[in-house]
Amino acid sequence: MSKAMSMDFLRPMTWAEALAAKAADPEARPILGGTDVMVELNFDRSRPSALLDLTAIPELAEWELRDGVVRLGAGVPYSRIITELGDLLPGLAIASRTVGSPQIRNRATVGGNLGSASPAGDAHPALLAAGAEVEVESVRGVRIIAVDEFFLGPKRSALQPGELIRAIGIPVTGGPQQFSKIGTRNAMVIAVCSFGIALHPAQRRVGTGIGSAAPTPLRAHAAEEFLGAELDWDGPLDRAVANRFGELVAAAASPIDDVRGTAAYRRHALSVLARRTLTWSWEEYRCV
Amino acid sequence: MTDIQVTSPVRDGVGASAPRPDGTLKVTGEFAYASDLWMDGMLHGATLRSPHPRARILSVDLTGALKLPGVEAVLTHEDVPGAKLYGVDHADQPVLAIDQVRYQGEPIAVVAADHPETARRACALIRVVYEVLEPLTDPRRAALDPSYEKVHAGGNVVRHQPIRVGSVFEADVVVTGEYEVGMQDQAFLGPESGLAVPAEDGGVDLYVATQWLHVDQDQIAPCLGLPPEKVRLTLAGVGGAFGAREDLSMQIHACLLALHTGKPVRIVYGREESFFGHVHRHPALMRYEHGATRDGRLVYVKGEIILDGGAYASSTPAVVGNAASLGVGPYSVPNISLDAYGVYTNNPPCGAMRGFGAVQACFGYESQLDRLAEACGLDPVEVRIRNAISEGSRIATGQIVDMPAPLTSMLEQVRDLPLPEGVSTDLRDLPGGVANSTHGEGIVRGVGYGIGIKNICYSEGFDDFSTARVRLEVIGEEAAVLVHTAAAEVGQGLVTLKAQIARTELGVPNVTIAPADTQVGSAGSSSASRQSYVTGGAVKTACEAVRERLLELAAKKLSHDGLALSGGKIVSVSGIVVASVAEVLGDDVIEETREYRHRATAPMDQLTGQGDAHTQFAFCVHRAVVDVDVELGLVKVVELAAVQDVGKILNPIALEGQIHGGTAQGLGLALMEEIQVAGGLIRNPSFTDYLIPTILDMPPMRLEILENPDPHAPYGLRGAGEPPTLSSTPAIVAAVRAATGKSLMRIPVRPEHITGT
């Protein structure tokens, strides 16, 4: 095989080496579980100059809880989020259960999900609802990007050349969280659309996240503001409020028709998911 | 001698759940599939395919590809030394495109290089200049509008088969419906693969995953300009077939490259390429009108079935024959006017898939029976019972069903099975599954029924036979049997079954199955649920011939009359063991080769469709219980119950696997499996968006397996692989209709069809 066709494989053993490698070759493609990257390579959809394998860096596969925030290493696989973080990050844990198959959940990571920046990424709505922040780093230093400013377009993120995702900071709200997704089979499916919700009782605020129904994952701002104004935090959930919340979530989306579903169906399904997840969250909140 | 019965049970003979020799290897990932073939020094082939469904090829420039280091051959149609066209039914498909392309993915050039990546890069360096034309993608116009442009010079109708019976087309109750079946894919897991090795005699040895070695040989040899004996095929590990390997894919290409370079050449398709590399199930447009008395007895059926065969004929003619002859289902209908068409378009080529024309029709006629039940105020099972055929009835072709056809009792049996309990609270049991879209909200339960009729073996006058060579000798002081056939093990378990038959017939536990190759006569295709019947019949017949010679030998050597073979021993009339098989054989080797043919079939009349076109009919009934989230349009199939008559159970566990698998494939067609085509282009060529059922989609099954023997078939068996694929689809859709009240005229049913959004 000629040299022009070759692809370097870089395997830094430390985070500093990884940042140096990325600085030396900004086109190098970071790879963790490989559940997105390898599909792209196998389908010949992208051809990076190098693969930057980050799986040897121990701290990426760790998480810690400090000052009410979980700092989740970019390389923690979904299967560990399910088993280790179900209490602290319930929304993300529910979303993690919907990712691929058990084999994929053993490999795939939130860092990789963010790196791919797909509108359909299963982690994104939960991160948006929880108000997470993405910690990125390059040889120039560390930047913290609010997750709702991280997604710029389909598969485009706010990562600058040379930057790698180090960790995700996710506040522990203590409030109920939910995540729901639509797929046309009952497991192992990419979202037709998805929705995440997080109650922030201390702030009397509700966070939202919409997936697969716009060029990027996004928050339903008007729906959040509506709940902020209309929710009676000391009473039962008013059915009319839940219905209106669903409508506002649907209105926040800008879905398209594609092989996975129609725009009209996505809007409709989002309104149902929003109403149902709010109802489930409220039942849990009222029971606590 | 032929009436000798083996009285002592033999371990792992016919009727036992003998273990599969390939089972553990497949589960542990150690089984060698065709894509695992390897030879030192082999080259890797890649295929340049058309991105357009219809275009003229103005020029092809190979310069860039030929210059790439590592490339050893770049071939176009000009390099095909023999026939330029091939086809499983008739030769209309170019080995490599000649001046035009008729579907997206049509091969234009092939490359051999020292690395698969190099071969793919070389393909990308081939410059093809196209004049892109508007694709012809409307199958109805292709069938009925003579002014529609032609995909092939001979016209767009590959076959039109009418059925005309009776003349009364008026009735008190009339129900009509227009139905559509999307394009299902076989979605086998082992992509098209093979290794071609040039031989010293100027021929080629091809190791390939296929369904019928000899029909491949018959198509490959003329294109290579070689006599058939110089194109030798050996079956490599097959990772599923379901009809998709009936047509050639990489076979001729790999042989061309191997003969051109003088080196072994392997071609392995990737997953995306595989979606372009094999035929799919014909999509269908169907119109039905059923007339009946007020008490639900059918007076007439009018129907039109249009099957889109895409760019090349493949097996479209035979698919049309099935759709027509089985187009009114397993019902007695005194008056029929039905037209089935198979047409050319610039859509992806379609051909064989499990169920083969009978699947599409079954969705149509079963949906109609439900409409009729509603119109007459009858239970859906009752309306089927009132019209079901039985032994001695005629089907639409006038053929008498001369074998058990206990449809009434099968329908009653499936109806009377206990229903599953109430809605579970486990997410995995709810519509949407672990995606957590409902905790019980919006869920409505529905129950539906479906029944189908499938012809077993090849029909319409085809000379359908199989060949088996059976050798009995002493190896290491033990009697040993070698069974050699060319039949393709495609995962259905034939390798296991052949050994079971040999053990039963010869009473010898030690049976080896030789690799399938073209060094023995044709076995016919691993299609049409026919291998247990035809190759099973051939093995049985060859074993009987061996047994006869063994007893002759025993009579001679032991000077003893009236000997028989029992429990693997030579016994006297009084049942006393006289000798072991090994003692009788000594150094002698007994080898017999036999062909087995099922009874002859006849063509269908071209104008009326009448004729005894089929060998055997098989039946399966399904009851589906579904939970539908009616707000989101998501479905959980809660239970599938099936009653199937198989004549004789040869291997219980393998049979159950066939019924489970066929049912799952029918579930896929009902709810999710579709190659979405727009403007002749495939929009979802991947397992990301071509969805097949997972274990959370396929529910537990309740099976009732009946053994009413067919007197014409070996052991009384009935082919079993296809019938469940027919009836599970309409049963599931009927259940979804019952839950939602929606008419659901198109499959697969999508969520938006249920929600109406």
XYZ file of C-alpha atoms in Angstrom, chain B residues 188-683:
496
model
C -28.156 -12.124 6.004
C -25.267 -11.451 8.354
C -22.447 -12.926 6.246
C -21.902 -10.609 3.290
C -21.253 -11.929 -0.238
C -17.806 -13.514 -0.241
C -15.690 -15.978 -2.109
C -12.193 -16.952 -3.198
C -11.353 -17.858 -6.797
C -8.164 -19.851 -7.372
C -6.770 -20.287 -10.887
C -5.952 -23.913 -11.699
C -3.183 -25.439 -13.769
C -5.645 -26.820 -16.299
C -6.715 -23.306 -17.223
C -9.833 -23.599 -15.107
C -10.717 -22.107 -11.788
C -11.700 -23.356 -8.348
C -14.211 -21.152 -6.592
C -14.933 -21.337 -2.876
C -18.098 -19.388 -2.286
C -21.110 -18.827 -0.056
C -24.079 -19.630 -2.230
C -27.396 -21.488 -2.313
C -26.936 -23.698 -5.371
C -23.460 -24.603 -6.544
C -24.481 -26.095 -9.883
C -26.654 -23.239 -11.044
C -23.763 -20.917 -10.222
C -21.469 -23.159 -12.250
C -23.949 -23.137 -15.137
C -23.915 -19.342 -15.201
C -20.225 -18.716 -14.500
C -18.664 -21.108 -17.041
C -20.196 -19.580 -20.209
C -19.127 -16.084 -19.153
C -15.572 -17.276 -18.595
C -15.633 -19.125 -21.928
C -14.841 -22.373 -20.099
C -16.535 -25.756 -20.112
C -18.418 -26.394 -16.848
C -15.931 -29.048 -15.667
C -13.221 -26.418 -15.568
C -15.226 -24.281 -13.168
C -15.271 -26.221 -9.918
C -17.167 -24.879 -6.952
C -16.927 -25.731 -3.283
C -19.310 -24.353 -0.721
C -17.645 -22.019 1.784
C -19.190 -21.087 5.132
C -22.542 -19.439 4.492
C -23.779 -16.751 6.864
C -27.470 -16.881 5.975
C -29.138 -16.763 2.585
C -32.981 -16.511 2.599
C -32.964 -16.345 -1.213
C -30.411 -13.576 -1.595
C -27.707 -15.979 -2.741
C -29.775 -17.544 -5.507
C -28.421 -14.930 -7.890
C -24.738 -14.484 -8.593
C -22.936 -11.606 -6.934
C -19.120 -11.698 -6.907
C -18.691 -15.186 -8.436
C -17.904 -14.304 -12.066
C -15.963 -11.193 -11.066
C -13.598 -13.099 -8.779
C -13.063 -15.834 -11.381
C -12.362 -13.266 -14.109
C -9.787 -11.518 -11.943
C -8.165 -14.797 -10.891
C -7.867 -16.060 -14.450
C -6.605 -12.672 -15.609
C -3.933 -12.296 -12.934
C -3.083 -15.975 -12.453
C -3.455 -15.437 -8.697
C -6.112 -16.294 -6.152
C -8.583 -13.456 -5.757
C -10.894 -12.939 -2.823
C -13.894 -10.636 -2.889
C -15.747 -9.766 0.291
C -18.531 -7.214 0.151
C -18.917 -4.702 2.941
C -22.271 -4.254 4.633
C -23.276 -1.224 2.571
C -22.162 -2.886 -0.661
C -24.129 -5.981 0.260
C -27.361 -3.976 0.082
C -26.496 -3.250 -3.564
C -24.990 -6.674 -4.222
C -28.022 -8.928 -3.970
C -31.661 -9.003 -4.967
C -34.403 -8.138 -2.492
C -37.998 -9.180 -1.944
C -40.274 -7.778 -4.653
C -42.290 -4.823 -3.426
C -45.920 -5.281 -4.361
C -48.952 -3.180 -5.266
C -52.112 -5.193 -4.853
C -55.817 -4.595 -5.459
C -58.331 -7.117 -4.231
C -62.084 -7.399 -4.436
C -63.725 -10.217 -2.525
C -67.392 -11.060 -3.062
C -69.214 -13.290 -0.596
C -72.588 -14.371 0.638
C -73.987 -12.658 3.712
C -72.805 -15.547 5.831
C -69.251 -14.990 4.675
C -68.794 -17.694 2.014
C -66.606 -16.518 -0.828
C -68.297 -16.206 -4.218
C -65.449 -14.611 -6.124
C -62.087 -12.905 -5.894
C -60.797 -10.303 -8.308
C -57.185 -9.322 -7.876
C -54.231 -7.542 -9.354
C -50.711 -8.073 -8.004
C -47.878 -5.996 -9.420
C -44.420 -7.118 -8.372
C -41.528 -4.742 -9.018
C -38.622 -6.858 -10.225
C -36.319 -3.916 -10.742
C -33.626 -3.800 -13.373
C -33.102 -7.500 -14.166
C -35.314 -10.562 -14.343
C -33.661 -12.673 -11.619
C -36.346 -15.100 -10.458
C -39.251 -12.743 -11.155
C -41.054 -15.214 -13.476
C -41.271 -17.869 -10.746
C -42.218 -15.287 -8.116
C -45.102 -14.200 -10.347
C -46.144 -17.836 -10.725
C -46.384 -18.213 -6.964
C -48.190 -14.924 -6.436
C -50.766 -15.905 -9.053
C -51.292 -19.551 -8.161
C -51.429 -18.841 -4.421
C -52.987 -15.384 -4.833
C -56.346 -16.177 -3.241
C -54.777 -18.095 -0.383
C -55.851 -21.418 1.109
C -59.496 -20.783 0.368
C -62.057 -22.408 -1.890
C -63.079 -19.738 -4.374
C -65.469 -20.722 -7.160
C -64.810 -17.674 -9.344
C -61.453 -15.989 -9.760
C -60.115 -13.261 -12.003
C -56.621 -12.430 -10.899
C -53.644 -10.981 -12.712
C -50.100 -11.088 -11.398
C -47.406 -9.063 -13.108
C -43.657 -8.964 -12.651
C -42.035 -5.963 -14.253
C -38.747 -4.316 -15.045
C -38.010 -0.885 -13.601
C -34.847 0.989 -12.686
C -35.403 0.124 -9.037
C -33.054 -2.327 -7.277
C -33.317 -5.847 -8.733
C -35.619 -8.136 -6.792
C -35.741 -11.892 -6.758
C -35.902 -14.693 -4.284
C -36.692 -14.227 -0.637
C -38.192 -16.674 1.820
C -41.850 -17.005 0.869
C -41.204 -16.013 -2.743
C -44.316 -14.238 -4.050
C -46.582 -16.019 -1.588
C -45.661 -13.552 1.180
C -46.912 -10.495 -0.662
C -50.176 -12.160 -1.710
C -50.761 -13.454 1.824
C -50.752 -9.931 3.231
C -53.353 -8.980 0.633
C -55.770 -11.901 0.881
C -55.569 -12.160 4.664
C -56.259 -8.436 5.061
C -59.262 -8.979 2.801
C -60.541 -11.897 4.882
C -60.497 -9.629 7.927
C -62.477 -7.013 5.993
C -64.919 -9.683 4.959
C -65.296 -10.859 8.541
C -66.107 -7.322 9.598
C -68.557 -6.804 6.741
C -70.386 -10.039 7.626
C -70.218 -9.529 11.384
C -68.155 -12.675 11.789
C -65.203 -13.564 13.905
C -62.008 -13.494 11.795
C -61.289 -17.148 12.564
C -64.838 -18.165 11.679
C -64.752 -16.489 8.262
C -61.521 -18.337 7.496
C -62.964 -21.663 8.616
C -65.999 -21.164 6.375
C -63.767 -20.788 3.332
C -60.681 -22.873 4.078
C -59.624 -25.617 1.709
C -59.235 -29.160 2.955
C -57.805 -32.351 1.514
C -59.493 -32.889 -1.838
C -60.220 -29.179 -2.451
C -58.964 -27.316 -5.484
C -56.714 -24.276 -5.270
C -56.912 -21.379 -7.728
C -55.047 -23.322 -10.420
C -57.555 -26.158 -10.321
C -54.983 -28.426 -8.684
C -56.453 -30.821 -6.162
C -54.869 -30.776 -2.730
C -54.058 -34.493 -2.444
C -52.474 -34.400 0.980
C -53.703 -33.518 4.445
C -54.854 -29.897 4.726
C -56.389 -29.644 8.200
C -56.848 -25.874 8.116
C -60.090 -25.837 10.051
C -58.653 -27.666 13.012
C -55.444 -25.612 12.833
C -57.465 -22.389 12.995
C -59.528 -23.691 15.881
C -56.415 -24.828 17.656
C -54.626 -21.483 17.408
C -57.779 -19.612 18.424
C -58.292 -21.794 21.491
C -54.751 -21.423 22.858
C -54.743 -19.449 26.111
C -54.104 -15.738 25.686
C -51.185 -14.061 27.429
C -51.812 -12.275 30.724
C -52.225 -8.525 31.197
C -49.804 -5.700 30.438
C -46.419 -5.972 32.110
C -44.721 -3.124 33.910
C -41.226 -4.092 32.742
C -40.052 -1.590 30.120
C -38.684 -4.434 28.035
C -42.233 -5.753 27.615
C -43.768 -2.437 26.581
C -43.981 -0.694 23.211
C -40.780 1.283 22.752
C -38.898 -1.077 25.028
C -35.981 0.321 26.997
C -36.342 3.651 25.165
C -38.715 4.457 28.041
C -41.469 6.044 25.975
C -44.397 4.689 27.973
C -45.043 3.422 31.472
C -48.408 2.100 30.359
C -49.919 5.255 28.878
C -51.696 4.900 25.557
C -51.455 1.121 25.408
C -54.209 -0.847 23.681
C -54.073 -4.585 23.113
C -55.066 -6.236 19.844
C -55.333 -9.801 18.574
C -55.080 -10.873 14.932
C -54.891 -14.024 12.836
C -53.183 -15.048 9.627
C -52.960 -18.221 7.600
C -50.927 -18.926 4.521
C -50.335 -21.481 1.819
C -46.884 -22.101 0.395
C -45.793 -24.407 -2.384
C -42.836 -26.576 -1.397
C -40.108 -27.450 -3.962
C -39.785 -26.021 -7.452
C -42.987 -25.788 -9.444
C -44.406 -25.320 -12.912
C -42.726 -28.252 -14.641
C -39.202 -27.613 -13.391
C -37.022 -30.748 -13.376
C -36.355 -30.576 -9.662
C -33.970 -33.191 -8.324
C -31.095 -33.807 -5.958
C -28.157 -36.173 -5.986
C -26.580 -38.038 -3.092
C -23.542 -40.280 -2.954
C -23.337 -42.532 0.068
C -20.305 -44.626 0.877
C -20.160 -47.365 3.499
C -16.831 -48.815 4.571
C -14.858 -49.892 7.602
C -12.600 -47.279 9.105
C -10.627 -48.264 12.209
C -12.658 -51.469 12.604
C -15.907 -49.499 12.736
C -18.497 -49.116 10.017
C -18.456 -45.557 8.733
C -20.709 -43.679 6.336
C -19.738 -40.790 4.098
C -22.559 -38.720 2.619
C -21.684 -36.460 -0.257
C -24.101 -33.984 -1.817
C -23.810 -30.572 -3.424
C -26.577 -29.189 -1.237
C -25.846 -25.835 0.357
C -25.964 -25.654 4.130
C -27.097 -22.064 4.562
C -27.814 -22.303 8.266
C -31.020 -24.310 7.963
C -29.442 -27.462 9.423
C -29.288 -29.725 6.383
C -25.840 -31.035 7.338
C -27.320 -32.304 10.579
C -30.350 -33.777 8.880
C -28.414 -35.668 6.196
C -26.467 -37.456 8.915
C -29.677 -38.218 10.815
C -31.168 -39.834 7.702
C -28.039 -41.915 7.082
C -28.007 -43.104 10.694
C -31.646 -44.102 10.522
C -31.381 -45.861 7.174
C -28.121 -47.682 7.808
C -28.077 -47.936 11.575
C -24.479 -46.765 11.582
C -23.784 -44.041 14.136
C -20.543 -42.874 12.547
C -21.611 -40.594 9.682
C -19.437 -37.959 8.030
C -20.812 -35.293 5.716
C -18.424 -34.442 2.892
C -18.040 -30.783 1.922
C -20.583 -29.713 -0.677
C -19.005 -29.257 -4.100
C -19.564 -29.810 -7.793
C -17.695 -33.144 -7.778
C -21.075 -34.761 -7.193
C -24.310 -34.122 -9.115
C -26.597 -31.188 -8.501
C -28.648 -31.003 -5.344
C -30.811 -28.168 -6.566
C -31.205 -25.000 -4.586
C -31.455 -24.486 -0.846
C -34.688 -22.676 -1.585
C -38.411 -23.257 -1.657
C -38.213 -25.169 1.660
C -37.121 -28.101 -0.492
C -33.830 -29.553 0.788
C -35.247 -31.818 3.516
C -37.631 -33.135 0.884
C -35.390 -33.461 -2.154
C -31.851 -33.853 -0.836
C -33.264 -35.668 2.180
C -35.019 -37.923 -0.308
C -31.803 -38.422 -2.285
C -29.808 -39.361 0.810
C -32.541 -41.737 1.894
C -32.677 -43.345 -1.543
C -28.899 -43.691 -1.791
C -28.799 -45.195 1.700
C -31.463 -47.698 0.688
C -29.351 -48.701 -2.302
C -26.308 -49.113 -0.061
C -28.339 -51.158 2.372
C -29.519 -53.426 -0.408
C -25.964 -54.077 -1.532
C -24.851 -54.625 2.036
C -27.472 -57.311 2.507
C -26.514 -58.926 -0.798
C -22.946 -58.954 0.390
C -24.017 -60.415 3.721
C -26.056 -63.136 2.041
C -23.051 -64.048 -0.084
C -20.436 -63.925 2.656
C -22.567 -65.549 5.353
C -24.409 -67.935 3.033
C -27.592 -67.019 4.823
C -30.997 -66.104 3.385
C -33.569 -63.658 4.692
C -31.125 -61.284 6.324
C -32.079 -57.814 7.408
C -30.383 -54.713 8.803
C -31.570 -53.783 12.253
C -30.043 -51.501 14.817
C -26.832 -51.447 12.842
C -26.539 -55.249 12.868
C -27.193 -57.932 10.297
C -30.020 -60.029 11.717
C -31.750 -63.200 10.678
C -35.481 -63.553 10.060
C -35.946 -64.461 13.695
C -34.152 -61.278 14.740
C -30.958 -62.915 15.895
C -27.813 -60.938 15.274
C -25.738 -62.755 12.699
C -22.945 -60.258 12.149
C -21.976 -56.656 12.527
C -21.904 -54.346 9.525
C -18.131 -54.101 9.825
C -17.761 -57.871 9.806
C -19.791 -58.154 6.642
C -17.968 -55.341 4.919
C -14.429 -56.317 5.707
C -12.336 -54.560 3.059
C -15.285 -54.022 0.744
C -16.542 -50.546 0.085
C -20.114 -49.923 -0.945
C -20.821 -46.671 -2.708
C -24.039 -45.696 -4.387
C -25.122 -42.464 -6.029
C -28.786 -41.724 -6.519
C -30.879 -38.929 -7.933
C -34.187 -38.190 -6.286
C -37.042 -36.402 -8.022
C -40.310 -35.363 -6.510
C -43.369 -36.058 -8.625
C -43.580 -34.020 -11.776
C -45.393 -30.697 -11.924
C -46.989 -28.999 -14.911
C -46.859 -25.459 -16.236
C -49.733 -23.085 -15.592
C -51.926 -22.338 -18.559
C -50.833 -18.977 -19.920
C -54.373 -17.634 -20.204
C -56.211 -19.281 -17.317
C -53.453 -20.209 -14.901
C -54.843 -23.725 -14.624
C -52.519 -26.673 -14.077
C -51.051 -28.979 -11.473
C -48.141 -26.617 -10.963
C -47.086 -27.594 -7.455
C -45.674 -30.640 -5.686
C -46.699 -29.987 -2.139
C -48.536 -27.412 -0.085
C -47.602 -26.346 3.406
C -49.644 -24.404 5.908
C -49.016 -22.315 8.973
C -51.469 -20.325 11.099
C -50.495 -17.492 13.410
C -52.228 -15.660 16.171
C -50.582 -12.389 17.122
C -51.153 -10.486 20.331
C -49.822 -6.947 20.313
C -49.734 -3.964 22.607
C -49.814 -0.694 20.713
C -48.971 2.682 22.197
C -51.655 4.374 20.148
C -50.420 7.883 20.968
C -46.904 7.197 19.695
C -47.649 4.506 17.138
C -45.183 2.054 18.691
C -45.859 -1.661 18.814
C -44.808 -4.463 21.103
C -45.696 -7.915 19.862
C -46.589 -9.649 23.107
C -46.971 -13.182 21.810
C -47.024 -15.102 18.569
C -48.712 -18.470 18.553
C -48.347 -20.752 15.571
C -49.806 -24.036 14.407
C -47.939 -25.637 11.539
C -48.354 -28.998 9.876
C -44.936 -30.379 8.930
C -45.948 -33.929 8.055
C -43.103 -35.419 10.038
C -40.766 -33.825 12.556
C -37.229 -34.733 11.516
C -35.313 -32.650 14.082
C -37.511 -30.942 16.681
C -35.115 -28.239 17.800
C -34.054 -27.334 14.258
C -37.683 -27.249 13.184
C -38.627 -24.932 16.025
C -35.752 -22.688 14.992
C -37.117 -22.543 11.465
C -40.586 -21.602 12.692
C -39.217 -19.013 15.114
C -36.968 -17.547 12.426
C -39.598 -17.471 9.719
C -42.017 -15.855 12.116
C -39.433 -13.234 13.090
C -38.784 -12.403 9.448
C -42.525 -11.950 8.975
C -42.600 -9.700 12.053
C -39.834 -7.640 10.490
C -41.860 -7.144 7.322
C -44.940 -6.214 9.324
C -43.296 -3.598 11.488
C -39.861 -2.409 10.428
C -37.941 -4.034 7.587
C -37.870 -1.943 4.429
C -35.294 -0.866 1.920
C -36.530 2.639 1.292
C -36.154 3.567 -2.354
C -36.736 7.026 -3.811
C -36.099 7.805 -7.452
C -34.376 4.430 -7.821
C -31.938 5.247 -4.996
C -31.610 3.203 -1.797
C -31.837 5.578 1.161
